[in-house]
XYZ file of N, CA, C and O in Angstrom:
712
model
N 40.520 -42.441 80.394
C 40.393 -41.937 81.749
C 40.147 -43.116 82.678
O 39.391 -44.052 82.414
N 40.585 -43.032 83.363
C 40.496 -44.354 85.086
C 39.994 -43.718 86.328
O 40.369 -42.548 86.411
N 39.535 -43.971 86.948
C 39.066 -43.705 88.433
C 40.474 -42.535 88.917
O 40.217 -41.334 88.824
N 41.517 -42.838 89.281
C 42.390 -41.653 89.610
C 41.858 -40.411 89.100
O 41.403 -39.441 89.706
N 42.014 -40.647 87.777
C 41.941 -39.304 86.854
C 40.622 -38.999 86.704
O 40.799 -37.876 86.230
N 39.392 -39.125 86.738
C 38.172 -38.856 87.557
C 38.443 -38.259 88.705
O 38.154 -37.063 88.737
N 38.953 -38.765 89.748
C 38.811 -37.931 91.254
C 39.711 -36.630 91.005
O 39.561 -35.543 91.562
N 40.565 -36.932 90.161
C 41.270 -35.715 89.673
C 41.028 -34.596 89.508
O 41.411 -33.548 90.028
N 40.182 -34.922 88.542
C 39.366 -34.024 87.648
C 38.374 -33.344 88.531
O 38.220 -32.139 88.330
N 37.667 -33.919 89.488
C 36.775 -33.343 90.375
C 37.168 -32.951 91.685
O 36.431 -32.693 92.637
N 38.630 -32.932 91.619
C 39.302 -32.195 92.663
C 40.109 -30.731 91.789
O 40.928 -29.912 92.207
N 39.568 -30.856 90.697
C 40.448 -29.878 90.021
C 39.287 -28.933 89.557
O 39.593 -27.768 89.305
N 38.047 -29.308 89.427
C 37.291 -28.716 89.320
C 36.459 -28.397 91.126
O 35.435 -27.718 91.203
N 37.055 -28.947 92.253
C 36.548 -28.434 93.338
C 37.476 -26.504 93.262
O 36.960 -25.386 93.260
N 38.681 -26.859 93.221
C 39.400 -26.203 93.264
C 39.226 -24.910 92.370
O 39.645 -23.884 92.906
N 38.649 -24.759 91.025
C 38.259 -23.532 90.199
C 37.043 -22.929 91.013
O 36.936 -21.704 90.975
N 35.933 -23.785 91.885
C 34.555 -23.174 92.181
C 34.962 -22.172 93.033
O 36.032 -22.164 93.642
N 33.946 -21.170 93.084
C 33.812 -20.126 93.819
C 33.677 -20.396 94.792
O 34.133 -19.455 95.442
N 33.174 -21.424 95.710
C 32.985 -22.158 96.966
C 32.557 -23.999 96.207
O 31.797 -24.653 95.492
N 34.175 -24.019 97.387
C 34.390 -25.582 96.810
C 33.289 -26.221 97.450
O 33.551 -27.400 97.211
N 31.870 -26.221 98.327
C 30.856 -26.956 98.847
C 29.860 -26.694 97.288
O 29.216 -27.609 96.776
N 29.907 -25.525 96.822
C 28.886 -25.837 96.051
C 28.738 -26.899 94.952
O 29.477 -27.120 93.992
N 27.834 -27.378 95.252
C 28.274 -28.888 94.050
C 27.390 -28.625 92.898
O 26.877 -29.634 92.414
N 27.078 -27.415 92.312
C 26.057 -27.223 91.205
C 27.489 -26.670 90.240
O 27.871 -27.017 89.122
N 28.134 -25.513 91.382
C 29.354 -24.832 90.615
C 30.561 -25.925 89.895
O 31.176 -25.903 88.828
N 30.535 -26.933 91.161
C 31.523 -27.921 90.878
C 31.027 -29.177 90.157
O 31.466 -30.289 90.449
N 30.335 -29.028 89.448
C 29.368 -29.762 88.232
C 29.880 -29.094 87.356
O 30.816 -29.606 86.742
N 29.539 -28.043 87.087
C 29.845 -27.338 85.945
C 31.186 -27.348 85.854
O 31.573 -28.367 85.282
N 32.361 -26.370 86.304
C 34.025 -26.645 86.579
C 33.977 -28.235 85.637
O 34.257 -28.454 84.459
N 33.704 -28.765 86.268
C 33.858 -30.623 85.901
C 33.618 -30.658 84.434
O 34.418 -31.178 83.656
N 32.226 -29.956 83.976
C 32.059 -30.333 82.900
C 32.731 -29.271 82.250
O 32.361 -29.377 81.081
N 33.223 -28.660 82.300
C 34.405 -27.504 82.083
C 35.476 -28.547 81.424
O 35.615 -28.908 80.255
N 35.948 -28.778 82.223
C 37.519 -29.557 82.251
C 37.130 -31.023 81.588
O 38.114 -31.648 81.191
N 35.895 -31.644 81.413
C 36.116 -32.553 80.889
C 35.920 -32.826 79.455
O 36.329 -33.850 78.908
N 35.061 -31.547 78.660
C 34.880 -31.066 77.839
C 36.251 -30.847 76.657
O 36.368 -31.129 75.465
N 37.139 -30.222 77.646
C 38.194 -30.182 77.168
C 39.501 -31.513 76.549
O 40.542 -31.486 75.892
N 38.351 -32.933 77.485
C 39.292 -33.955 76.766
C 38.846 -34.848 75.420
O 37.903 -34.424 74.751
N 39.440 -35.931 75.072
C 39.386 -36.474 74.049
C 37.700 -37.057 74.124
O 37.220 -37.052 75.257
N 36.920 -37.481 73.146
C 35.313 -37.802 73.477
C 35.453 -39.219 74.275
O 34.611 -39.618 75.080
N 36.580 -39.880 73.946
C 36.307 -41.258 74.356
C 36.951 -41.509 76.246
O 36.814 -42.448 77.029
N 37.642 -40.174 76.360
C 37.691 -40.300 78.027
C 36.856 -39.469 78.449
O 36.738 -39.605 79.667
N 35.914 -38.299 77.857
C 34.950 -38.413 78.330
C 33.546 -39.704 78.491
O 32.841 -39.686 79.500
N 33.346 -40.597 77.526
C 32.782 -41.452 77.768
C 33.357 -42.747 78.694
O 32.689 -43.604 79.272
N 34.660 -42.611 78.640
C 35.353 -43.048 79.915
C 34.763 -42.765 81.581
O 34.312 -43.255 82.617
N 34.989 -42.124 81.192
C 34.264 -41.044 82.993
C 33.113 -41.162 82.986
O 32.933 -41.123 84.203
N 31.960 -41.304 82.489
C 30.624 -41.267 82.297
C 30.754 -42.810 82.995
O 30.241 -42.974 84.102
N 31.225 -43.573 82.542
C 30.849 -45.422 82.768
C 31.396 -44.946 84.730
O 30.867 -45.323 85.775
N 32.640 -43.997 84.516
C 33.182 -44.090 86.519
C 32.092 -43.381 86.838
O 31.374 -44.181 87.437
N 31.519 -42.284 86.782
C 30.664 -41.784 87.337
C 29.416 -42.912 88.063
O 28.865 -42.973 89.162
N 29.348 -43.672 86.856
C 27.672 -44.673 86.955
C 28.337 -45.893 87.921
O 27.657 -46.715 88.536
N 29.776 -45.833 87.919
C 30.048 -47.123 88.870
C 30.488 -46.096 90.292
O 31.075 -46.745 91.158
N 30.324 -44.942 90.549
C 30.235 -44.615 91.748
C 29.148 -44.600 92.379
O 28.991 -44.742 93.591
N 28.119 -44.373 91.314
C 26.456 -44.114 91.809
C 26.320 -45.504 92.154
O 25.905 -45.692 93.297
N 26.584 -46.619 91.401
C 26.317 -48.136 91.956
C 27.166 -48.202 93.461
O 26.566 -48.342 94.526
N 28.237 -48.112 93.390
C 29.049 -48.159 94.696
C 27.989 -47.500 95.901
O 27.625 -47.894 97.009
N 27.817 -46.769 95.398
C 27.443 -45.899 96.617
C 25.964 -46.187 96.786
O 25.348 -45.304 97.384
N 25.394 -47.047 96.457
C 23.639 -47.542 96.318
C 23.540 -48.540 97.319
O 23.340 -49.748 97.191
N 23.707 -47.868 98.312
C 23.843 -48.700 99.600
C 22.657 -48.177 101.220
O 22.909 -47.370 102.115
N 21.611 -48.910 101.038
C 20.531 -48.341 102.260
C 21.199 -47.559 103.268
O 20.701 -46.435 103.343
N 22.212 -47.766 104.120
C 22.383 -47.007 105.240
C 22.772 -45.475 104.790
O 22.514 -44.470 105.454
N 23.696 -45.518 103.056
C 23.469 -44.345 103.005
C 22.171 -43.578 102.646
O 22.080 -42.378 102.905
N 21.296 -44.177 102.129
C 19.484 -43.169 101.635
C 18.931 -43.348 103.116
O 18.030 -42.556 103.393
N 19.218 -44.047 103.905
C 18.488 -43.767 105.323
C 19.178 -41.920 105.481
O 18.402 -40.976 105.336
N 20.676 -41.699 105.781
C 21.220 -40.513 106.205
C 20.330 -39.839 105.064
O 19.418 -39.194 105.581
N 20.319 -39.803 103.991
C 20.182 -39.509 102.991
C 18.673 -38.600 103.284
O 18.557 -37.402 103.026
N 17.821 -39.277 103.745
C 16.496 -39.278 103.864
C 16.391 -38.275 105.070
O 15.589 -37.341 105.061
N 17.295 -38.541 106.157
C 16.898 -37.795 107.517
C 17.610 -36.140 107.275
O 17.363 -35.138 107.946
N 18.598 -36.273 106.035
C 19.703 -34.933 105.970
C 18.203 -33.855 105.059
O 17.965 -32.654 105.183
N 17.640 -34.668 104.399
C 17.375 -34.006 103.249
C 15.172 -33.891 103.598
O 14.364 -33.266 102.911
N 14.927 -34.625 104.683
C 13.698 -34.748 105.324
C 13.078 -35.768 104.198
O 11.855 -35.900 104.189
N 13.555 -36.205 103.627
C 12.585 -36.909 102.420
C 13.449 -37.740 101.635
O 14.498 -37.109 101.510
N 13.533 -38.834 101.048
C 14.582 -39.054 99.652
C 13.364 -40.358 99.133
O 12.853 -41.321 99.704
N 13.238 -39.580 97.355
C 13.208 -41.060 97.114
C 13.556 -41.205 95.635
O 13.673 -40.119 95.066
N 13.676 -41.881 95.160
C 15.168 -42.431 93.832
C 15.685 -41.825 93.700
O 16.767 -41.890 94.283
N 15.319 -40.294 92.532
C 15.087 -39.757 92.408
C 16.768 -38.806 93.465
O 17.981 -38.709 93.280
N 15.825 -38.366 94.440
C 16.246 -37.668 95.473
C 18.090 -38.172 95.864
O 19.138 -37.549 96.035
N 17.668 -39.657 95.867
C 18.638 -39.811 96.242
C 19.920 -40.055 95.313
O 20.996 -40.465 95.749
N 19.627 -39.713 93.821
C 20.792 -40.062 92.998
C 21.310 -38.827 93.013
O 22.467 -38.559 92.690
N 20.056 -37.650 93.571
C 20.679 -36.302 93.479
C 22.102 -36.380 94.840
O 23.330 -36.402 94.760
N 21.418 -36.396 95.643
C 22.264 -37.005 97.096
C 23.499 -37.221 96.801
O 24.414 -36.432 97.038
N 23.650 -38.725 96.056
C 24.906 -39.262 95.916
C 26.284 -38.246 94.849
O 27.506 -38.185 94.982
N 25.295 -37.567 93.807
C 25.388 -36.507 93.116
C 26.447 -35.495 93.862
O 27.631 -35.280 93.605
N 25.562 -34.931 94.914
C 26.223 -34.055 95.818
C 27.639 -34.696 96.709
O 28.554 -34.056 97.229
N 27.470 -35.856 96.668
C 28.702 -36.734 97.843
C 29.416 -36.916 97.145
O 30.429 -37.286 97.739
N 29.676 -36.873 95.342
C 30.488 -37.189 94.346
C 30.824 -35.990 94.422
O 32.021 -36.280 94.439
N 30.835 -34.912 94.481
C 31.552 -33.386 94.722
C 32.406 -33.256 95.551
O 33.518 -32.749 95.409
N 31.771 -33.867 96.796
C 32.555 -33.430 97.873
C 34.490 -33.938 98.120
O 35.360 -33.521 98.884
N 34.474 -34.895 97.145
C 35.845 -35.316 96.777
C 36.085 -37.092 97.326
O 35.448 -37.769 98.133
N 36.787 -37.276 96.827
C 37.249 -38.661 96.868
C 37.135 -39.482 98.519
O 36.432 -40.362 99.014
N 38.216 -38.641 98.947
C 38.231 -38.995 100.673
C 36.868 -39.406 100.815
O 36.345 -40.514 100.705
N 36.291 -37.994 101.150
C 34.615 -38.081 101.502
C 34.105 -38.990 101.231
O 33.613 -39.762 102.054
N 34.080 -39.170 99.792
C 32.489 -40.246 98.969
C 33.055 -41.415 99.773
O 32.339 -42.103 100.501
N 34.547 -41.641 99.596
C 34.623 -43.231 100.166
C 34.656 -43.774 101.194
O 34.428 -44.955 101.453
N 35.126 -42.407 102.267
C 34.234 -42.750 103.852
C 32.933 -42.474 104.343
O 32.520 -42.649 105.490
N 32.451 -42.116 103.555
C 30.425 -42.127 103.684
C 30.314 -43.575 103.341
O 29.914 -44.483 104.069
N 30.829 -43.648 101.841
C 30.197 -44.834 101.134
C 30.047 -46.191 102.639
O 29.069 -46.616 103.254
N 31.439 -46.468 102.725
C 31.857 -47.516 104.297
C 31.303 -47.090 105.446
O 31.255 -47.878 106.391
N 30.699 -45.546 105.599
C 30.715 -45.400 106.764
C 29.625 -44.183 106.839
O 29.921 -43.050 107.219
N 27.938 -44.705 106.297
C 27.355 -43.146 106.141
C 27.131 -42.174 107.877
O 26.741 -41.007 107.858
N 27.350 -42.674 108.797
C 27.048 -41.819 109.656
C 28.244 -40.572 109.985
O 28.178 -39.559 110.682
N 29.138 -41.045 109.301
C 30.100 -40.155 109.063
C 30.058 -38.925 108.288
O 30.880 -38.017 108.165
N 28.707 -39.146 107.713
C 28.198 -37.251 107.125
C 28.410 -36.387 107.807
O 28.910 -35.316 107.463
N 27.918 -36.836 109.364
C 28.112 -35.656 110.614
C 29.470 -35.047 111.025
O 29.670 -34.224 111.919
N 30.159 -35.489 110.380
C 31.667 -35.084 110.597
C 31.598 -33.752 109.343
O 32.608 -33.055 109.242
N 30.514 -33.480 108.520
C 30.886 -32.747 107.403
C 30.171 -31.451 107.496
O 28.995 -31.254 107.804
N 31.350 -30.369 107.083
C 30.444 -29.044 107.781
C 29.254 -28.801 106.802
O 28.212 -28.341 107.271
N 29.328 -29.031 105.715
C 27.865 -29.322 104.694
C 26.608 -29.563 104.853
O 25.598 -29.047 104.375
N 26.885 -30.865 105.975
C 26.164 -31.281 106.770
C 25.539 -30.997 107.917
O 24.331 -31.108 108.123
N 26.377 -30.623 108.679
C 25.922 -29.839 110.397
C 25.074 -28.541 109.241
O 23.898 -28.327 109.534
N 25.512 -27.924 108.302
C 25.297 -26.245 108.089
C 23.549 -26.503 107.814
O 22.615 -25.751 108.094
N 23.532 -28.287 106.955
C 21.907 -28.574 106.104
C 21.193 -28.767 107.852
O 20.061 -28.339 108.079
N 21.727 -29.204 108.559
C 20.908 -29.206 109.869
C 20.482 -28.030 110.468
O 19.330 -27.954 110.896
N 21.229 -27.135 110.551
C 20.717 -26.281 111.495
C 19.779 -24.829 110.341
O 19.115 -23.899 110.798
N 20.030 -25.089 108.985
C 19.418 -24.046 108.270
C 18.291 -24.684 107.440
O 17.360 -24.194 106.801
N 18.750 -26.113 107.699
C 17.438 -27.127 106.527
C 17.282 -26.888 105.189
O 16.341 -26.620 104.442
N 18.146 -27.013 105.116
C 18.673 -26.966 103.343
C 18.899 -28.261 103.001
O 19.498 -28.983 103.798
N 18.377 -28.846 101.542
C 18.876 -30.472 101.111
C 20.379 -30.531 100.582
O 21.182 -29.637 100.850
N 20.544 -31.097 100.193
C 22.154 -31.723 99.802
C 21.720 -32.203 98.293
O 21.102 -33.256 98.127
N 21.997 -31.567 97.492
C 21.513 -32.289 96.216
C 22.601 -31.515 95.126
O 22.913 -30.328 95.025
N 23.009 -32.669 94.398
C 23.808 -32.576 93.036
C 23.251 -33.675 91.749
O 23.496 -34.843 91.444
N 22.269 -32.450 91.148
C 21.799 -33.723 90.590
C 22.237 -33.260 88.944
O 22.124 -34.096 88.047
N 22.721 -31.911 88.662
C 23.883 -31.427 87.451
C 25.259 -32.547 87.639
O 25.694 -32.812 86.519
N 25.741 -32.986 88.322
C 26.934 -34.033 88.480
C 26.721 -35.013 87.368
O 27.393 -35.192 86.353
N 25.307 -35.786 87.915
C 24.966 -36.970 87.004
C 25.035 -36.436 85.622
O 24.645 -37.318 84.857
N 25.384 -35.308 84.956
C 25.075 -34.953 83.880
C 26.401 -34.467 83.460
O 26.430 -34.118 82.280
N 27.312 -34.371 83.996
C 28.249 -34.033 83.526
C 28.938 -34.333 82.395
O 29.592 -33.572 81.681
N 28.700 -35.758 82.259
C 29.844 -36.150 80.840
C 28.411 -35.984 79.526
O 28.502 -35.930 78.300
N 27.642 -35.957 80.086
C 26.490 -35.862 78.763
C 27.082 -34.325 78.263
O 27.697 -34.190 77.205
N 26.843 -33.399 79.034
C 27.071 -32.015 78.705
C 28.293 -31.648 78.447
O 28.472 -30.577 77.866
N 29.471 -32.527 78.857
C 31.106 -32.567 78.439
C 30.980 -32.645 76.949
O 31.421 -31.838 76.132
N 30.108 -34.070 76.661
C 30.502 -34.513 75.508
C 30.049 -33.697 74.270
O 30.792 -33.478 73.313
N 28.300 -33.107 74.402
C 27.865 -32.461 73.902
C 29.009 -31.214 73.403
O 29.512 -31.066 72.289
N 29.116 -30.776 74.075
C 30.155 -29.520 74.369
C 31.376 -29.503 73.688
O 31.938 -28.551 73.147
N 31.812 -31.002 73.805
C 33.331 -31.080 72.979
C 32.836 -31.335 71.556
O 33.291 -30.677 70.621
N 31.811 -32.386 71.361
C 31.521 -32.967 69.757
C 30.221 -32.259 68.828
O 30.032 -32.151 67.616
N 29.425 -31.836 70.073
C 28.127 -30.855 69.277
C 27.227 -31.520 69.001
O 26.176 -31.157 68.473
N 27.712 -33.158 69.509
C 26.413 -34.630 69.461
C 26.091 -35.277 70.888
O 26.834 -35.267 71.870
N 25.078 -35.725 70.804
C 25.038 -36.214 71.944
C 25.860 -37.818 72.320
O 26.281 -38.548 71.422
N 25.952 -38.095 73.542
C 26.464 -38.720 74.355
C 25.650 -40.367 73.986
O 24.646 -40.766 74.576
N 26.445 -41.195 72.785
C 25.578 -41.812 73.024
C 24.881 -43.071 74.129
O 25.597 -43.724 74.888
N 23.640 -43.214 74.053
C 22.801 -43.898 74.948
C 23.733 -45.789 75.577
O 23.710 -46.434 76.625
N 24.311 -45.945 74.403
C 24.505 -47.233 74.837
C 26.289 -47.176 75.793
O 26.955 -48.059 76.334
N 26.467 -45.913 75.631
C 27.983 -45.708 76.155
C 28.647 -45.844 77.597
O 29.767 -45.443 77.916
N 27.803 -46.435 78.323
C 27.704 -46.903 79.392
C 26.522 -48.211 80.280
O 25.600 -48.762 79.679
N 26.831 -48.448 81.639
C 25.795 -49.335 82.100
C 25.873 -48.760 83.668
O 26.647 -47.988 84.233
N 24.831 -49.425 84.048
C 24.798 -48.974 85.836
C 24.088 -50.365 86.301
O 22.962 -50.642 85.889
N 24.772 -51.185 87.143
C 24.081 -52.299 87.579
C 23.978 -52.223 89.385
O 24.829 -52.787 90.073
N 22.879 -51.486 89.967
C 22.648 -51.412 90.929
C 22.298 -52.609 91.684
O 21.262 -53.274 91.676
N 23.808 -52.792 92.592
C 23.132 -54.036 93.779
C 22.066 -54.283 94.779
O 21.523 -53.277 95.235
N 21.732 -55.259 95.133
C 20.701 -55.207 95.588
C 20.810 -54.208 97.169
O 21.817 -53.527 97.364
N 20.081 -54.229 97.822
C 20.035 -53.007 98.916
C 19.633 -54.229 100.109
O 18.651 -54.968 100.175
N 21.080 -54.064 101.181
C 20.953 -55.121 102.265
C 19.519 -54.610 103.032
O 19.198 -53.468 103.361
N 18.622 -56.165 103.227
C 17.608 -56.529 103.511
C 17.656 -56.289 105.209
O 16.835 -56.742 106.007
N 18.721 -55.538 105.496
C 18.573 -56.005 107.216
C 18.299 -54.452 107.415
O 18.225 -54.109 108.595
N 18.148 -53.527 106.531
C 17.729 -51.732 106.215
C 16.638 -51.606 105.774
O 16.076 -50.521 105.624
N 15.848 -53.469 105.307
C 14.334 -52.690 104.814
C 13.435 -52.071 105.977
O 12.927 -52.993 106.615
N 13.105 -50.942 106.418
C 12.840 -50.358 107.691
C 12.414 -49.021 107.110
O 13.084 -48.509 106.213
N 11.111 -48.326 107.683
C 10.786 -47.013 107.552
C 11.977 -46.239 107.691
O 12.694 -46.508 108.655
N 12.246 -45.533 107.087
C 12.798 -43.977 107.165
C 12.670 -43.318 107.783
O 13.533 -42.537 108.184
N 10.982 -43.390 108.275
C 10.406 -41.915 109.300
C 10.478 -42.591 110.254
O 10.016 -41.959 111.204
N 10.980 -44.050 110.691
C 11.033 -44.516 112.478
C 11.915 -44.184 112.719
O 12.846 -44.970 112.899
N 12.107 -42.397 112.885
C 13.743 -42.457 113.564
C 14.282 -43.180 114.814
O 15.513 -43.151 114.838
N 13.814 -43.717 115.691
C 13.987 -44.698 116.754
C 15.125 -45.652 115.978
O 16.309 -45.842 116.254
N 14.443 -46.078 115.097
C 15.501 -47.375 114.579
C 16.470 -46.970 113.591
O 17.539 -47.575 113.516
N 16.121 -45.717 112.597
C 17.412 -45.023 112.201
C 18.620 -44.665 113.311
O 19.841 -44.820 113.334
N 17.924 -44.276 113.939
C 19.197 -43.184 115.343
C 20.127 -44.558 115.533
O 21.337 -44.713 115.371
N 19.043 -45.528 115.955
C 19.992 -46.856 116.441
C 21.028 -47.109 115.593
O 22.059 -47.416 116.191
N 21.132 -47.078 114.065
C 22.066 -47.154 113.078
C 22.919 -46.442 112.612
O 23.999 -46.718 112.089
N 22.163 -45.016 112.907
C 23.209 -44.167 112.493
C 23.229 -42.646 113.791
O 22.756 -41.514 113.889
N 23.800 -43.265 114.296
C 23.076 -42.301 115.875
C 23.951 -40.432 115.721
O 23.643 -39.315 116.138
N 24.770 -40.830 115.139
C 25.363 -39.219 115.027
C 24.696 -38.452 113.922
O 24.901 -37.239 113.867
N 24.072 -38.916 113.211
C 23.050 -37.981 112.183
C 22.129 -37.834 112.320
O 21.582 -36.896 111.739
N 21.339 -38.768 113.262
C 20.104 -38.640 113.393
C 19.701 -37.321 114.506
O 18.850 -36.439 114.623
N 21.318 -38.010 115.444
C 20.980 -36.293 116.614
C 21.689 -34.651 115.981
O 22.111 -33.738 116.690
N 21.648 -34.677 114.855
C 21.428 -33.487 113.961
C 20.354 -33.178 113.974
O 19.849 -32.206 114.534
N 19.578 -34.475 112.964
C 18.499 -33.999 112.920
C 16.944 -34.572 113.443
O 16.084 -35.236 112.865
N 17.015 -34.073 114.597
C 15.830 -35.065 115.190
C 14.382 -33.663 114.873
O 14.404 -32.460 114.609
N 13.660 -34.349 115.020
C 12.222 -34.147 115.018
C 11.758 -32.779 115.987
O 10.571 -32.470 116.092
């Protein structure tokens, strides 16, 4: 399996959910369909999965991250990225370049005005529970890596100063202001 056939797969499993926003349904679908392949492209996909979560381990997005969801922290936010890995390819990779661009997402406006979090944190689990599923063993431990870059130093900045968030990311923050 390669990155194409990953976004594939999670456009093919957007497409079975009962509502393609839900990203718990479209976790499962995923681990549906990936279940169904050979063990070693599921452990294929497991290594893309962990190099999207690195890709995407980028401060300006856990700032949005933080103001969408009132709170984020590790934790929170792998669920986050979790949920932005659902939303499909396009998406993840114009957040990733461009997080104030959440506000363009009706997911988003809907977590503002009803205050609901954004969290997919069944995603991260997908190829564990694929693999389980196809072989009846677990996924083993060394079958991947995740080397998280460092987090640009010009974002080390409170979270809760929305003053200086808004300044960075000014269309999400006037979602959700205070």
């Amino acid at each position: 399996m390669d990155t194409e056939e990953f976004w594939n797969l999670m456009e093919q499993a957007r497409g079975r959910a009962a509502d393609s926003t839900d990203a718990e349904d479209i976790a499962r679908q995923a681990t549906a369909l990936l279940a169904a392949r050979e063990p070693q492209q599921i452990l294929d996909a497991q290594q893309i999965l962990w190099d999207m979560m690195a890709a995407s381990y980028k401060a300006p997005l856990w700032a949005a991250a933080y103001l969408i969801n009132g709170g984020c922290s590790d934790d929170g936010f792998e669920y986050f990225r979790g949920w932005l890995i659902t939303q499909g390819r396009t998406t993840f990779e114009q957040v990733v370049d461009d997080a104030d661009r959440l506000a363009d997402l009706p997911a988003v406006r809907a977590a503002a005005s009803v205050g609901m979090d954004l969290e997919g944190e069944r995603t991260l689990s997908i190829a564990w529970d694929a693999y389980e599923k196809a072989t009846g063993t677990q996924l083993p431990g060394d079958s991947f890596s995740i080397n998280y870059p460092q987090l640009d130093p010009a974002w080390d900045v409170d979270f809760d100063d929305h003053g200086r968030i808004a300044a960075r990311l000014p269309r999400i923050a006037a979602l959700f202001t205070d």
